[in-house]
Amino acid sequence: MTTLTPLQPEQLYQSCDPGQFDFQTTADLEDLTEIVGQVRAMDALRFGAGIRHEGYNLFVLGPAGIGKRSMVRQFLDKKAREEPEPFDWCYVNNFDLPHKPLALRLPFGMGTKLNADIENLVDYLRSAIPALFESDEYRAKANAIQEEFRKRQDQVFTELADDAVKHDIVLLRTQEGFAFAPTQNQEVIPPEGYEKLPEEDRRRYEASIAEFQKRLESILNHIPQWQRERNERVKQLNRETMLATVEQMINELRSTYSDLPEVIKYLDIIQQDMVENGDLFLKQKESYTLSGMSISTRETFHRYKINVLVTNVTKSGAPIVSEDNPTYSNLIGRVEHIAQLGALVTDFTLIKAGALHRANGGYLLLDIRKVLMQPFAWEGLKRALKSREVYIESLGQMYSLVSTVSLEPEPIPLEAKIVLFGDRLLYYLLQEYDPEFGELFKVAADFEEQIERNTETHQLYARLVATLSRKEELLPFDRSAVARVIEHSARLVGDAERLSTHMHSVANLLRESDYCASEAGHAAIEASDVQRAIDSQIRRQDRLRDQLYEAILRDTLMISTEGKVTGQVNGLSVIALGDFAFAQPTRITATTRLGDGEMINIEREVKLSGAIHSKGVLILSSFLASKFARNQPLALSASLVFEQSYGYIDGDSASLAELCALLSNLANAPIKQSLAITGSVNQFGQAQAIGAVNEKIEGFFDICIARGLNGEQGVLIPAANVKHLMLRRDVVEAAEAGKFKIYEVESVDQAIAILTGLPAGKSDDKGNYPEGSVNHKVVVRLVELTRIRESFALRLRDKPSTSKKQN
């Protein structure tokens, strides 16, 4: 049997040599201008931001904390500065259909200017027009019109009165109106005198009065028409007066905006409205009386305001908008209302922009998780992207939940690139279950969580430390501190050959190292300061670990670290609590008995076993049957259990330990309790890599060192996990002193040989194992069980059948 030796100390920790750096502190280094290890993601980002076709929006994948948002923002900031400035968008009054405001597109920065120009125009007209209508020139023209119509009316009545006099009739003006009376010698005949007149004279008077009455009625019927003509003349005078003033002012604006046809068209519209509604500038405010109180409403010239929805006067280049609260209204925009006499009213000036409006012509950055959590936000975003328009519509109006009068603003064309940030799970779920997602977000930028560790990346990491320390205004890091940060980065990803790209964790370590250095009075951050920061991070989170280990050391949880026991092995599981993970040594036991090949996973029977753990048990059962029972039935039943485990168990990292416990029981070969084992196994008995190997080794080491190291303790790990080792310094020192051993195993045979101290045994050409080997003992036991089962079956077959009659 080949003797397996423990791993060498240099295999347990891949240190970073500070001598490879040619700087004294990071203050000597330049800032990092490139993105470390994210070539694939940056290529995708560059492609997605550059292509200008429908549906090529971006989804940035990766876990939180790796700095993907800051990297994307840094890239877009540089790109956006080279892109053209976006248009300004305004909403203006639709004088024909006030409930459908019109959208007005203006060049960059012109929205605010147009708004100011219109306000100045209105302010000027508010004072100029009342003064103009009070001027002597206007009064003279208006009086001339009034005098002309008065003379015309007087002339008609004078002619009527003169004609009546010729027929001895007089036209009288009374409080009740006009009346005709007969006269004699130019005197009105009194009623009693009129009765004494001859019948012929009375008939003559009555005929004359009737004729003049008809002429009077005709004149009176023409008076309203004359008044309308007079009023129309006055209105025409008012229009001409208004036009002379308004056109002069608006012509100045026309010359300013001569290259903007949409503005010219709008100026024509407001000129026509101002001319037609000059009285609005005279009364200034609308008011009415309610219950004896005079109520003033909004100023009448409010209709001429410009609602500058989006303007970009403060920053050149394409806009980059990040919406942290992506509700439906914050994305799409909204129409606000104001309370007026118990009712909610609105107009075009109360239209508010959403994030899509502000990002139009640029980039909108959104967290997909936040978008999906907001009702209707995701559907609203997709609807805008599909139609390439932003249509402002309230949810209450959309679903007929409210009856408040609202607006229907003209949709605004959408030309924005949407960048969603989220983890991979959400991306693939949307790909699977949302058929529109793939059409709208065709570019995925997948950020790496780790990068290859080599001399080049060490230099880049040093510059990264320099960049972050300057950005955070931290003390500079010396070479040893940078080396310790790199080593810890490898530990974060659990791989000696990789470095972490989780910038959040790295930045936190730098800040805390700076605090430790400041407390120690160091001018530059040293490796000891970094180590203290790491120790402090662990100390703040290890309360539950300490309580668990205390329970083991007080024998509340039974974990043996010395002696030998058959069918019992120390397994290693991991508990992850937030950012902190630690190992939980667990006693795994196996029992066997005569049976028909049934493998009982007690955790599974009580529904405490996950699917992957159950799969591991089935695999080891298959291995056992294929190796030892190819030509005979497997005449045993076995039970496997995690002792003193009261929670849910999943994962297959204990399947190698379970198999060793089972073989130990079958071979009656005691297992050294000074050793722990971790690893999964396949159907061929090969040891497979598992996760959190460093935490598992350190967890068993902490129990052993608390009880006292005796040189026999150690941990068995799969050979595939050796490259992942980045163990604590005290573990490495104990291994270097020969007090703690770490073995790599490639198969269950190697593992059982180390655990029992017996050779596993290799079969010859006939399938026989050497006597005294573990495998030979297993075969002997299985043959024994098979014979027992066969003899039992023969006894049952040979036993005479009897029948009993029950009364």
PDB file of N, CA and C in Angstrom, residues 38 59-71 367 421-427 445-450 493 500-505 579:
ATOM      1  N   GLN A  38     -12.689  42.150 -16.297  1.00  0.00           N
ATOM      2  CA  GLN A  38     -14.071  42.155 -16.787  1.00  0.00           C
ATOM      3  C   GLN A  38     -14.107  42.408 -18.288  1.00  0.00           C
ATOM      4  N   PHE A  59     -28.825  44.250 -19.934  1.00  0.00           N
ATOM      5  CA  PHE A  59     -29.044  43.684 -18.600  1.00  0.00           C
ATOM      6  C   PHE A  59     -27.664  43.322 -18.049  1.00  0.00           C
ATOM      7  N   VAL A  60     -27.289  43.968 -16.959  1.00  0.00           N
ATOM      8  CA  VAL A  60     -25.974  43.745 -16.341  1.00  0.00           C
ATOM      9  C   VAL A  60     -26.136  42.715 -15.239  1.00  0.00           C
ATOM     10  N   LEU A  61     -25.496  41.539 -15.434  1.00  0.00           N
ATOM     11  CA  LEU A  61     -25.645  40.427 -14.504  1.00  0.00           C
ATOM     12  C   LEU A  61     -24.490  40.395 -13.515  1.00  0.00           C
ATOM     13  N   GLY A  62     -24.790  39.900 -12.346  1.00  0.00           N
ATOM     14  CA  GLY A  62     -23.748  39.688 -11.348  1.00  0.00           C
ATOM     15  C   GLY A  62     -24.281  39.957  -9.963  1.00  0.00           C
ATOM     16  N   PRO A  63     -23.670  39.351  -8.954  1.00  0.00           N
ATOM     17  CA  PRO A  63     -24.127  39.556  -7.581  1.00  0.00           C
ATOM     18  C   PRO A  63     -23.874  40.988  -7.112  1.00  0.00           C
ATOM     19  N   ALA A  64     -24.591  41.385  -6.114  1.00  0.00           N
ATOM     20  CA  ALA A  64     -24.412  42.725  -5.554  1.00  0.00           C
ATOM     21  C   ALA A  64     -23.033  42.830  -4.919  1.00  0.00           C
ATOM     22  N   GLY A  65     -22.434  44.022  -5.051  1.00  0.00           N
ATOM     23  CA  GLY A  65     -21.176  44.281  -4.367  1.00  0.00           C
ATOM     24  C   GLY A  65     -19.939  44.143  -5.215  1.00  0.00           C
ATOM     25  N   ILE A  66     -20.059  43.678  -6.479  1.00  0.00           N
ATOM     26  CA  ILE A  66     -18.855  43.513  -7.289  1.00  0.00           C
ATOM     27  C   ILE A  66     -18.493  44.802  -8.030  1.00  0.00           C
ATOM     28  N   GLY A  67     -19.296  45.851  -7.830  1.00  0.00           N
ATOM     29  CA  GLY A  67     -18.975  47.141  -8.428  1.00  0.00           C
ATOM     30  C   GLY A  67     -19.451  47.305  -9.855  1.00  0.00           C
ATOM     31  N   LYS A  68     -20.414  46.501 -10.274  1.00  0.00           N
ATOM     32  CA  LYS A  68     -20.863  46.585 -11.672  1.00  0.00           C
ATOM     33  C   LYS A  68     -21.542  47.909 -11.976  1.00  0.00           C
ATOM     34  N   ARG A  69     -22.268  48.455 -11.027  1.00  0.00           N
ATOM     35  CA  ARG A  69     -22.947  49.739 -11.276  1.00  0.00           C
ATOM     36  C   ARG A  69     -21.933  50.869 -11.444  1.00  0.00           C
ATOM     37  N   SER A  70     -20.926  50.910 -10.570  1.00  0.00           N
ATOM     38  CA  SER A  70     -19.924  51.974 -10.678  1.00  0.00           C
ATOM     39  C   SER A  70     -19.098  51.817 -11.949  1.00  0.00           C
ATOM     40  N   MET A  71     -18.803  50.569 -12.341  1.00  0.00           N
ATOM     41  CA  MET A  71     -18.059  50.352 -13.583  1.00  0.00           C
ATOM     42  C   MET A  71     -18.871  50.799 -14.786  1.00  0.00           C
ATOM     43  N   ASP A 367     -32.525  49.186 -11.144  1.00  0.00           N
ATOM     44  CA  ASP A 367     -32.357  47.907 -10.455  1.00  0.00           C
ATOM     45  C   ASP A 367     -33.590  47.057 -10.761  1.00  0.00           C
ATOM     46  N   PHE A 421     -29.863  46.356 -13.825  1.00  0.00           N
ATOM     47  CA  PHE A 421     -28.887  45.670 -12.986  1.00  0.00           C
ATOM     48  C   PHE A 421     -29.619  44.621 -12.152  1.00  0.00           C
ATOM     49  N   GLY A 422     -29.048  43.418 -12.090  1.00  0.00           N
ATOM     50  CA  GLY A 422     -29.683  42.382 -11.292  1.00  0.00           C
ATOM     51  C   GLY A 422     -28.817  41.142 -11.230  1.00  0.00           C
ATOM     52  N   ASP A 423     -29.215  40.211 -10.387  1.00  0.00           N
ATOM     53  CA  ASP A 423     -28.444  38.969 -10.288  1.00  0.00           C
ATOM     54  C   ASP A 423     -28.859  38.005 -11.396  1.00  0.00           C
ATOM     55  N   ARG A 424     -28.105  36.938 -11.516  1.00  0.00           N
ATOM     56  CA  ARG A 424     -28.321  36.009 -12.624  1.00  0.00           C
ATOM     57  C   ARG A 424     -29.666  35.295 -12.520  1.00  0.00           C
ATOM     58  N   LEU A 425     -30.095  35.013 -11.305  1.00  0.00           N
ATOM     59  CA  LEU A 425     -31.360  34.299 -11.136  1.00  0.00           C
ATOM     60  C   LEU A 425     -32.505  35.067 -11.771  1.00  0.00           C
ATOM     61  N   LEU A 426     -32.602  36.369 -11.505  1.00  0.00           N
ATOM     62  CA  LEU A 426     -33.681  37.174 -12.079  1.00  0.00           C
ATOM     63  C   LEU A 426     -33.569  37.235 -13.595  1.00  0.00           C
ATOM     64  N   TYR A 427     -32.343  37.317 -14.102  1.00  0.00           N
ATOM     65  CA  TYR A 427     -32.160  37.382 -15.556  1.00  0.00           C
ATOM     66  C   TYR A 427     -32.702  36.123 -16.226  1.00  0.00           C
ATOM     67  N   ALA A 445     -24.562  41.746 -20.119  1.00  0.00           N
ATOM     68  CA  ALA A 445     -23.186  42.000 -19.688  1.00  0.00           C
ATOM     69  C   ALA A 445     -22.973  41.249 -18.378  1.00  0.00           C
ATOM     70  N   ASP A 446     -22.300  40.115 -18.476  1.00  0.00           N
ATOM     71  CA  ASP A 446     -22.134  39.221 -17.318  1.00  0.00           C
ATOM     72  C   ASP A 446     -20.791  39.493 -16.657  1.00  0.00           C
ATOM     73  N   PHE A 447     -20.828  40.019 -15.437  1.00  0.00           N
ATOM     74  CA  PHE A 447     -19.616  40.394 -14.720  1.00  0.00           C
ATOM     75  C   PHE A 447     -19.050  39.205 -13.951  1.00  0.00           C
ATOM     76  N   GLU A 448     -17.729  39.039 -14.039  1.00  0.00           N
ATOM     77  CA  GLU A 448     -17.040  37.967 -13.347  1.00  0.00           C
ATOM     78  C   GLU A 448     -16.980  38.254 -11.847  1.00  0.00           C
ATOM     79  N   GLU A 449     -17.091  37.185 -11.054  1.00  0.00           N
ATOM     80  CA  GLU A 449     -16.958  37.316  -9.610  1.00  0.00           C
ATOM     81  C   GLU A 449     -15.529  37.077  -9.135  1.00  0.00           C
ATOM     82  N   GLN A 450     -14.711  36.526 -10.029  1.00  0.00           N
ATOM     83  CA  GLN A 450     -13.320  36.269  -9.687  1.00  0.00           C
ATOM     84  C   GLN A 450     -12.482  36.330 -10.938  1.00  0.00           C
ATOM     85  N   VAL A 493     -12.756  34.283  -2.338  1.00  0.00           N
ATOM     86  CA  VAL A 493     -13.342  33.426  -3.374  1.00  0.00           C
ATOM     87  C   VAL A 493     -13.069  31.953  -3.102  1.00  0.00           C
ATOM     88  N   SER A 500     -10.790  37.883  -5.876  1.00  0.00           N
ATOM     89  CA  SER A 500     -12.180  38.341  -5.846  1.00  0.00           C
ATOM     90  C   SER A 500     -12.338  39.661  -6.582  1.00  0.00           C
ATOM     91  N   THR A 501     -13.440  39.804  -7.277  1.00  0.00           N
ATOM     92  CA  THR A 501     -13.803  41.098  -7.876  1.00  0.00           C
ATOM     93  C   THR A 501     -14.934  41.763  -7.101  1.00  0.00           C
ATOM     94  N   HIS A 502     -15.178  41.268  -5.887  1.00  0.00           N
ATOM     95  CA  HIS A 502     -16.236  41.847  -5.057  1.00  0.00           C
ATOM     96  C   HIS A 502     -15.700  43.133  -4.430  1.00  0.00           C
ATOM     97  N   MET A 503     -15.874  44.231  -5.157  1.00  0.00           N
ATOM     98  CA  MET A 503     -15.271  45.498  -4.748  1.00  0.00           C
ATOM     99  C   MET A 503     -15.816  46.016  -3.421  1.00  0.00           C
ATOM    100  N   HIS A 504     -17.044  45.677  -3.129  1.00  0.00           N
ATOM    101  CA  HIS A 504     -17.631  46.140  -1.870  1.00  0.00           C
ATOM    102  C   HIS A 504     -16.861  45.577  -0.677  1.00  0.00           C
ATOM    103  N   SER A 505     -16.556  44.284  -0.733  1.00  0.00           N
ATOM    104  CA  SER A 505     -15.809  43.656   0.362  1.00  0.00           C
ATOM    105  C   SER A 505     -14.392  44.198   0.441  1.00  0.00           C
ATOM    106  N   ASP A 579     -22.593  37.289   5.442  1.00  0.00           N
ATOM    107  CA  ASP A 579     -21.268  37.258   4.830  1.00  0.00           C
ATOM    108  C   ASP A 579     -20.303  36.349   5.584  1.00  0.00           C
TER     109      ASP A 579
END
